Coordinates of C-alpha atoms in Angstrom, one line a residue:
M1 CA -0.2 -0.2 -0.1
R2 CA 1.1 3.7 -0.4
R3 CA 1.8 5.3 2.5
T4 CA 0.0 8.7 2.8
T5 CA 0.8 12.1 3.9
L6 CA 0.6 12.7 7.6
P7 CA -3.0 13.8 7.9
L8 CA -3.8 16.9 9.9
A9 CA -6.6 15.7 12.1
V10 CA -4.2 15.1 15.2
C11 CA -4.0 15.9 18.9
G12 CA -3.8 19.3 19.7
L13 CA -5.5 20.9 16.7
S14 CA -9.1 22.2 16.8
L15 CA -11.0 19.2 16.1
S16 CA -13.1 19.0 19.6
L17 CA -13.7 15.6 19.2
L18 CA -10.2 14.5 18.8
A19 CA -9.1 16.5 21.4
T20 CA -11.4 14.5 23.5
A21 CA -10.6 10.9 22.0
C22 CA -7.0 11.7 22.2
S23 CA -6.5 13.3 25.8
S24 CA -9.3 11.5 27.7
G25 CA -9.7 8.0 27.1
F26 CA -11.5 6.3 29.7
D27 CA -10.3 4.3 33.1
K28 CA -8.2 1.7 32.1
S29 CA -9.3 -0.4 35.0
E30 CA -13.2 -0.3 33.8
G31 CA -14.6 -2.2 31.1
P32 CA -17.6 -2.9 29.3
A33 CA -19.4 -6.2 30.2
Q34 CA -18.6 -8.6 27.9
D35 CA -20.9 -10.5 25.3
S36 CA -20.9 -13.9 25.9
S37 CA -23.4 -14.8 23.5
G38 CA -22.8 -17.9 20.6
K39 CA -23.3 -15.5 17.8
Q40 CA -21.6 -12.3 18.0
Q41 CA -22.1 -9.2 15.7
L42 CA -18.6 -7.5 15.4
K43 CA -17.8 -4.0 13.6
M44 CA -14.4 -3.5 11.5
L45 CA -13.0 -0.3 10.3
I46 CA -10.1 -0.4 7.5
A47 CA -8.6 2.3 5.5
T48 CA -8.2 0.5 2.2
S49 CA -5.6 1.0 -0.4
G50 CA -8.1 -0.2 -3.4
N51 CA -10.3 -2.9 -4.1
A52 CA -7.6 -5.5 -4.1
E53 CA -7.3 -4.6 -0.2
T54 CA -11.1 -4.5 0.8
S55 CA -11.8 -7.9 -1.2
A56 CA -9.0 -9.5 0.6
V57 CA -10.2 -8.2 3.9
K58 CA -13.6 -9.0 3.4
A59 CA -13.0 -12.6 2.3
A60 CA -11.0 -13.4 5.6
A61 CA -13.3 -11.9 8.0
A62 CA -16.3 -13.4 6.0
A63 CA -14.3 -17.1 6.4
W64 CA -13.6 -16.5 10.1
A65 CA -17.5 -15.9 10.4
K66 CA -18.5 -18.7 8.7
A67 CA -16.5 -20.9 10.8
T68 CA -17.1 -19.5 14.1
G69 CA -20.9 -18.6 13.5
N70 CA -20.5 -14.7 14.4
S71 CA -20.3 -12.2 11.9
V72 CA -18.1 -9.3 10.7
T73 CA -19.4 -5.9 9.1
V74 CA -16.3 -4.2 7.3
D75 CA -16.4 -0.6 6.9
I76 CA -14.4 1.4 4.8
A77 CA -13.2 4.7 6.3
Q78 CA -12.8 8.1 4.5
N79 CA -10.3 9.3 7.3
I80 CA -9.7 6.7 9.8
D81 CA -7.9 8.7 12.3
Q82 CA -10.9 11.0 12.6
Q83 CA -13.7 8.5 12.7
L84 CA -11.8 6.5 14.8
G85 CA -11.5 10.0 17.0
Q86 CA -15.0 10.5 16.9
S87 CA -16.1 7.0 17.7
F88 CA -13.9 7.0 20.8
A89 CA -15.0 10.3 21.8
G90 CA -18.7 9.0 21.3
S91 CA -17.9 5.3 23.2
N92 CA -19.0 4.0 20.1
P93 CA -15.9 2.5 18.4
P94 CA -15.4 -0.3 16.0
D95 CA -14.4 -3.6 17.8
V96 CA -11.4 -4.2 15.3
F97 CA -9.8 -1.5 13.3
Y98 CA -6.5 -0.3 11.6
T99 CA -4.2 1.4 13.5
S100 CA -1.3 3.3 12.4
A101 CA 2.2 3.1 14.2
D102 CA 2.5 7.0 14.3
Q103 CA -1.3 7.2 16.2
F104 CA -0.9 4.0 18.3
S105 CA 0.8 5.5 21.4
T106 CA -1.8 8.1 21.5
Y107 CA -4.7 5.7 21.4
A108 CA -2.7 3.7 24.1
K109 CA -2.1 6.4 26.1
G110 CA -5.7 7.5 26.3
G111 CA -7.2 4.4 27.2
S112 CA -8.9 3.4 24.0
L113 CA -7.0 0.3 23.0
Y114 CA -7.5 -3.1 24.4
A115 CA -4.0 -4.6 25.3
Y116 CA -4.5 -8.4 23.8
G117 CA -0.6 -9.0 23.2
G118 CA -0.5 -11.5 25.4
K119 CA -3.1 -13.5 23.7
L120 CA -1.4 -13.5 20.0
K121 CA -1.0 -17.1 19.0
D122 CA 2.2 -16.2 17.4
R123 CA 3.6 -13.7 19.5
D124 CA 7.0 -14.6 19.0
A125 CA 6.9 -15.0 15.1
Y126 CA 6.6 -11.3 14.5
S127 CA 9.7 -9.3 13.9
P128 CA 10.7 -7.6 17.0
A129 CA 10.9 -3.9 15.6
L130 CA 7.2 -4.3 14.7
T131 CA 6.1 -5.6 18.0
R132 CA 8.2 -2.7 19.7
A133 CA 6.1 -0.3 17.8
F134 CA 3.0 -1.1 19.0
T135 CA 4.0 -1.7 23.0
Y136 CA 3.4 0.7 25.3
D137 CA 4.6 0.8 29.4
D138 CA 6.2 -2.4 28.3
T139 CA 2.7 -3.8 27.2
L140 CA 2.1 -5.1 23.8
Y141 CA -1.2 -3.9 22.7
C142 CA -1.7 -5.2 19.3
A143 CA -0.6 -7.4 16.5
P144 CA 1.6 -5.6 13.7
K145 CA -0.7 -6.4 10.7
D146 CA 2.1 -6.0 7.8
Q147 CA 4.6 -4.1 7.2
S148 CA 7.0 -2.1 4.5
T149 CA 10.3 -1.0 4.0
L150 CA 12.2 1.4 1.5
G151 CA 14.7 0.4 -1.4
L152 CA 16.0 2.1 -4.4
A153 CA 14.0 1.5 -7.4
V154 CA 16.2 1.7 -10.6
N155 CA 14.9 2.3 -14.2
T156 CA 16.1 -0.3 -16.2
A157 CA 16.2 1.1 -19.6
L158 CA 17.8 4.7 -18.0
W159 CA 20.4 2.8 -16.2
K160 CA 21.9 1.1 -19.3
K161 CA 21.5 4.0 -21.4
A162 CA 24.0 5.6 -18.9
G163 CA 26.2 2.9 -19.3
L164 CA 25.9 1.7 -16.2
T165 CA 25.4 -2.1 -15.7
D166 CA 24.3 -4.5 -12.1
A167 CA 28.1 -4.2 -10.7
D168 CA 27.3 0.0 -10.6
Y169 CA 24.4 -0.4 -8.0
P170 CA 25.5 2.1 -5.5
K171 CA 26.7 1.0 -2.3
T172 CA 27.8 3.8 -0.5
W173 CA 26.9 7.6 -0.6
D174 CA 29.7 8.2 -2.8
D175 CA 28.6 5.7 -5.5
L176 CA 25.1 7.2 -5.3
E177 CA 25.9 10.5 -5.8
A178 CA 28.2 9.1 -8.3
V179 CA 25.6 7.2 -10.6
A180 CA 22.6 10.0 -10.0
K181 CA 25.1 12.5 -11.7
K182 CA 25.5 9.8 -14.6
L183 CA 21.9 9.5 -14.8
T184 CA 20.8 13.5 -14.9
K185 CA 20.9 14.4 -18.2
D186 CA 18.3 14.9 -21.1
G187 CA 15.7 16.1 -19.2
V188 CA 15.8 13.7 -16.7
T189 CA 17.0 13.6 -12.9
G190 CA 19.2 11.3 -11.2
L191 CA 17.0 10.9 -8.3
S192 CA 13.7 11.9 -6.6
V193 CA 12.6 11.3 -3.4
N194 CA 9.8 12.7 -1.2
A195 CA 10.5 15.5 1.0
D196 CA 9.4 13.7 3.7
Y197 CA 11.2 12.1 6.8
N198 CA 9.8 9.0 6.4
Q199 CA 11.8 8.6 3.3
L200 CA 14.6 11.0 4.0
G201 CA 15.1 9.1 7.1
A202 CA 16.8 6.5 5.8
F203 CA 19.7 8.6 5.6
F204 CA 19.6 9.6 9.2
K205 CA 19.7 5.7 9.8
Q206 CA 22.5 5.3 7.7
S207 CA 24.5 8.2 9.5
G208 CA 24.7 5.9 12.6
S209 CA 22.0 8.2 14.5
W210 CA 18.7 9.1 14.4
L211 CA 15.8 11.4 15.8
T212 CA 15.4 10.1 19.0
S213 CA 16.9 7.9 21.5
P214 CA 15.6 4.1 21.1
D215 CA 13.0 4.5 24.1
Q216 CA 11.9 8.0 22.2
K217 CA 12.0 9.8 25.9
K218 CA 15.3 12.0 24.6
M219 CA 15.5 13.9 21.3
T220 CA 18.8 13.2 19.5
A221 CA 18.0 14.9 16.3
G222 CA 20.7 17.6 16.7
D223 CA 23.4 14.9 16.8
K224 CA 26.6 15.7 14.1
A225 CA 25.7 12.6 12.2
N226 CA 22.2 13.4 11.5
V227 CA 23.4 16.8 10.5
A228 CA 26.0 15.2 8.2
A229 CA 23.2 13.5 6.7
L230 CA 20.8 16.3 5.7
T231 CA 23.8 17.9 4.3
Y232 CA 24.3 15.2 2.4
V233 CA 20.9 15.6 1.0
K234 CA 21.2 19.1 0.4
K235 CA 24.5 18.5 -1.5
L236 CA 22.7 16.2 -3.9
L237 CA 19.9 19.1 -4.4
T238 CA 22.2 21.6 -5.0
E239 CA 24.0 19.6 -7.8
G240 CA 20.6 19.2 -9.5
V241 CA 21.0 14.9 -9.4
L242 CA 18.3 15.0 -6.6
K243 CA 14.7 16.9 -7.1
F244 CA 11.4 16.3 -4.9
P245 CA 8.5 15.4 -6.8
K246 CA 6.7 18.4 -7.0
D247 CA 9.8 20.1 -8.9
L248 CA 9.0 17.4 -11.6
D249 CA 5.3 18.1 -11.9
S250 CA 4.7 14.8 -10.0
G251 CA 2.7 14.2 -6.9
W252 CA 5.1 11.6 -5.1
G253 CA 8.4 9.9 -5.9
G254 CA 6.7 7.0 -7.6
E255 CA 5.0 9.2 -10.2
A256 CA 8.4 11.2 -11.3
F257 CA 10.0 7.2 -11.2
G258 CA 7.0 5.9 -13.4
K259 CA 6.6 9.1 -16.0
G260 CA 10.5 8.8 -16.6
K261 CA 11.1 11.7 -15.2
A262 CA 13.5 10.6 -12.4
A263 CA 15.9 7.4 -13.0
M264 CA 15.6 6.5 -9.6
T265 CA 13.4 6.7 -6.2
I266 CA 13.7 5.5 -3.0
E267 CA 10.2 4.1 -2.2
G268 CA 8.6 1.1 -0.6
N269 CA 7.0 -2.2 -1.3
W270 CA 3.6 -0.2 -2.3
L271 CA 5.6 1.2 -5.5
A272 CA 5.0 -2.4 -7.4
G273 CA 1.5 -2.2 -7.3
A274 CA 1.7 1.6 -8.2
M275 CA 4.0 0.6 -11.2
R276 CA 1.6 -2.5 -12.1
K277 CA -1.3 0.1 -12.5
D278 CA -0.3 3.2 -13.8
F279 CA 3.0 2.6 -15.6
P280 CA 3.1 -1.1 -16.9
D281 CA 5.4 -0.3 -19.7
T282 CA 8.1 1.1 -17.2
A283 CA 10.8 -1.5 -16.7
Y284 CA 12.6 -1.2 -13.2
T285 CA 14.3 -3.2 -10.5
V286 CA 14.5 -2.7 -6.7
V287 CA 18.0 -2.6 -4.8
P288 CA 19.2 -2.2 -1.2
L289 CA 19.7 1.3 -0.4
P290 CA 23.3 2.0 -0.3
A291 CA 25.2 2.0 3.0
G292 CA 26.0 5.4 4.8
P293 CA 29.1 6.0 7.2
G294 CA 27.0 4.5 9.9
G295 CA 26.2 1.0 8.0
K296 CA 23.1 0.1 6.3
G297 CA 19.4 1.6 6.9
T298 CA 16.1 1.9 5.6
M299 CA 12.7 2.6 7.0
A300 CA 9.8 0.7 8.1
F301 CA 6.0 1.3 7.9
T302 CA 3.5 -0.8 9.6
N303 CA -0.1 -0.8 11.0
C304 CA -1.6 -3.0 13.6
W305 CA -5.1 -5.0 14.5
G306 CA -6.4 -2.6 17.0
I307 CA -9.2 -4.0 19.6
A308 CA -11.2 -1.3 21.3
A309 CA -11.1 -1.4 25.0
K310 CA -14.8 -0.7 24.9
S311 CA -15.8 -3.3 22.9
K312 CA -18.2 -5.8 24.1
H313 CA -16.6 -8.6 22.1
Q314 CA -12.9 -8.2 23.0
A315 CA -12.6 -12.6 23.3
A316 CA -14.3 -13.0 19.9
A317 CA -12.2 -9.9 18.4
V318 CA -8.7 -11.5 19.5
D319 CA -9.9 -14.7 17.7
L320 CA -10.7 -12.9 14.6
V321 CA -7.3 -11.2 14.7
N322 CA -5.9 -14.1 15.2
E323 CA -7.2 -15.8 12.1
L324 CA -6.6 -12.6 10.1
T325 CA -2.7 -12.6 10.8
S326 CA -2.4 -16.3 10.4
D327 CA 0.4 -17.4 8.4
N328 CA -2.2 -18.1 5.2
N329 CA -3.8 -15.1 5.4
Q330 CA -0.7 -13.0 5.8
L331 CA 1.2 -14.4 2.5
K332 CA -2.7 -13.7 1.0
F333 CA -2.8 -10.3 2.0
A334 CA 1.2 -10.3 0.6
K335 CA 0.2 -11.5 -2.5
T336 CA -3.3 -9.5 -3.6
V337 CA -2.4 -6.1 -1.4
G338 CA 1.5 -5.8 -2.0
V339 CA 2.6 -5.8 1.8
M340 CA 5.1 -8.0 3.3
P341 CA 4.2 -10.2 6.3
S342 CA 5.1 -8.9 9.9
K343 CA 5.9 -12.1 10.9
K344 CA 9.9 -12.5 10.2
T345 CA 9.1 -16.7 10.0
L346 CA 7.5 -16.0 6.9
L347 CA 9.8 -13.5 5.0
E348 CA 11.9 -16.2 3.4
T349 CA 8.6 -17.7 1.9
Y350 CA 7.8 -14.4 0.9
K351 CA 10.8 -13.6 -0.8
Q352 CA 10.3 -17.0 -2.8
Q353 CA 7.1 -16.0 -3.9
N354 CA 8.1 -12.5 -4.9
P355 CA 11.9 -12.7 -5.8
D356 CA 11.4 -9.1 -7.3
S357 CA 10.8 -7.7 -3.8
A358 CA 14.0 -9.4 -1.8
A359 CA 15.3 -6.2 -1.4
W360 CA 12.2 -4.9 0.5
A361 CA 12.6 -8.0 2.6
D362 CA 16.3 -8.0 3.2
G363 CA 15.8 -4.2 4.4
T364 CA 13.9 -5.7 7.1
A365 CA 17.1 -6.3 9.2
A366 CA 18.1 -2.7 9.4
A367 CA 15.2 -0.8 9.5
Q368 CA 13.7 2.2 11.7
L369 CA 10.4 2.9 12.4
P370 CA 9.1 6.4 12.3
V371 CA 9.0 8.3 15.7
N372 CA 5.6 7.6 16.9
A373 CA 6.1 8.9 20.5
P374 CA 2.6 10.6 22.3
G375 CA 2.2 13.9 20.9
M376 CA 4.9 14.0 18.3
R377 CA 2.9 13.8 15.4
Q378 CA 2.3 17.3 14.4
V379 CA 6.2 18.1 15.5
M380 CA 7.1 15.9 12.6
A381 CA 4.5 17.1 10.5
Q382 CA 6.2 20.5 10.9
F383 CA 9.6 18.9 9.9
N384 CA 8.5 17.7 7.2
T385 CA 6.8 21.2 6.1
S386 CA 10.6 22.3 7.0
L387 CA 12.2 19.8 4.9
A388 CA 10.1 21.1 1.8
Q389 CA 12.8 24.2 2.1
L390 CA 15.8 21.8 2.7
A391 CA 17.4 23.4 -0.8
S392 CA 17.5 27.2 0.7
S393 CA 17.8 26.2 4.2
D394 CA 21.2 25.5 6.7
P395 CA 20.6 21.8 7.6
A396 CA 21.8 22.0 11.5
K397 CA 19.3 24.9 11.7
L398 CA 16.3 22.4 10.4
L399 CA 17.4 19.6 13.3
A400 CA 17.9 22.1 15.6
D401 CA 14.0 23.4 15.5
L402 CA 13.0 19.8 15.5
Q403 CA 15.3 19.3 18.7
K404 CA 13.7 22.0 20.3
N405 CA 10.3 21.4 19.0
G406 CA 10.7 17.7 20.5
E407 CA 11.9 18.4 23.4
S408 CA 8.6 20.4 24.1
V409 CA 6.5 17.1 24.1
L410 CA 9.0 14.7 25.3
G411 CA 10.9 17.1 27.8
G412 CA 15.0 17.4 28.4
S413 CA 17.4 17.4 26.0
G414 CA 19.2 14.1 24.5
R415 CA 22.2 15.7 23.4

């Protein structure tokens, strides 16, 4: 699935219902009376990437319902964050729903989520980085639904036209700069990447640092390694071998790449579906991102199957989630939707079934999840706004501002 831009309907903004949902929640020690009847009616809310995902989720839910005698109504959200916020505030949430990693901690802190991690059948099979993303106060709340990572997509025709071979796939930052220069000609830019820390963040990871401490309790945005990473990105912009999609009349990196306006892009495995649909005649290959001074690094993205703390069907909902995350269903979703399984035990099978996606799958070993500490969503959205002006900005100043803004939320200095 294509990852979307951070929505503005977040805590701290002027949507009263969302503010109520984000700040108040309810007493975690209290819970609704549970339905113990043989046939229960569950409601599910998902944010879908298209008909393929909708059909896959509905089919899996229907199969579970048929096997158990329960029923599941699957609703498609127009704005899932806003709709969940309203339902939490109104004490009428769906039983099961998609929960994004960057919104999870806000929901958990507010008491809106049922912590069922201890009831997962295959808890140890999940990638540790993903379960950490959905752990709050040392408690695993929900099952990671799937995952995506970033890779370097290369237009094979433009690559060959520039006289490059497989041996030239970049292994280092210097390599990336060199091939981007060779590819920048005849109206084509060597590389296009979204002006978004979810993509550019890979360079921070490759520099050997990150924007927060591992426990996300301290800001580390101002680290010298991070400044070096953003300075490198600015250098590519200044040289004209990197352009943001908007400068190529494109909405995202995949579009610039698919149109042939950029010879390379850094995108996740949602790119495969977009290329098949929108640019089927553009041949490409995906290779691992080059390593930086601190080693290999990429970004990881995930959602979990959230269960409402106020659901009256928690036992049935957990049973449903265990079925949705079964090995069989995870591989089905990978095939039909384009995501990767969230279980590390399934990645080798996934690579065998999807050899063209091997670089994305291998990236899970060096992946960094976006910042998802409570209250940080707006801070990171502001940082994205600043990144769009990187070409004319001081990288150290941008990161210093992020450091300051993050400390106002997390408290204290991590430097």
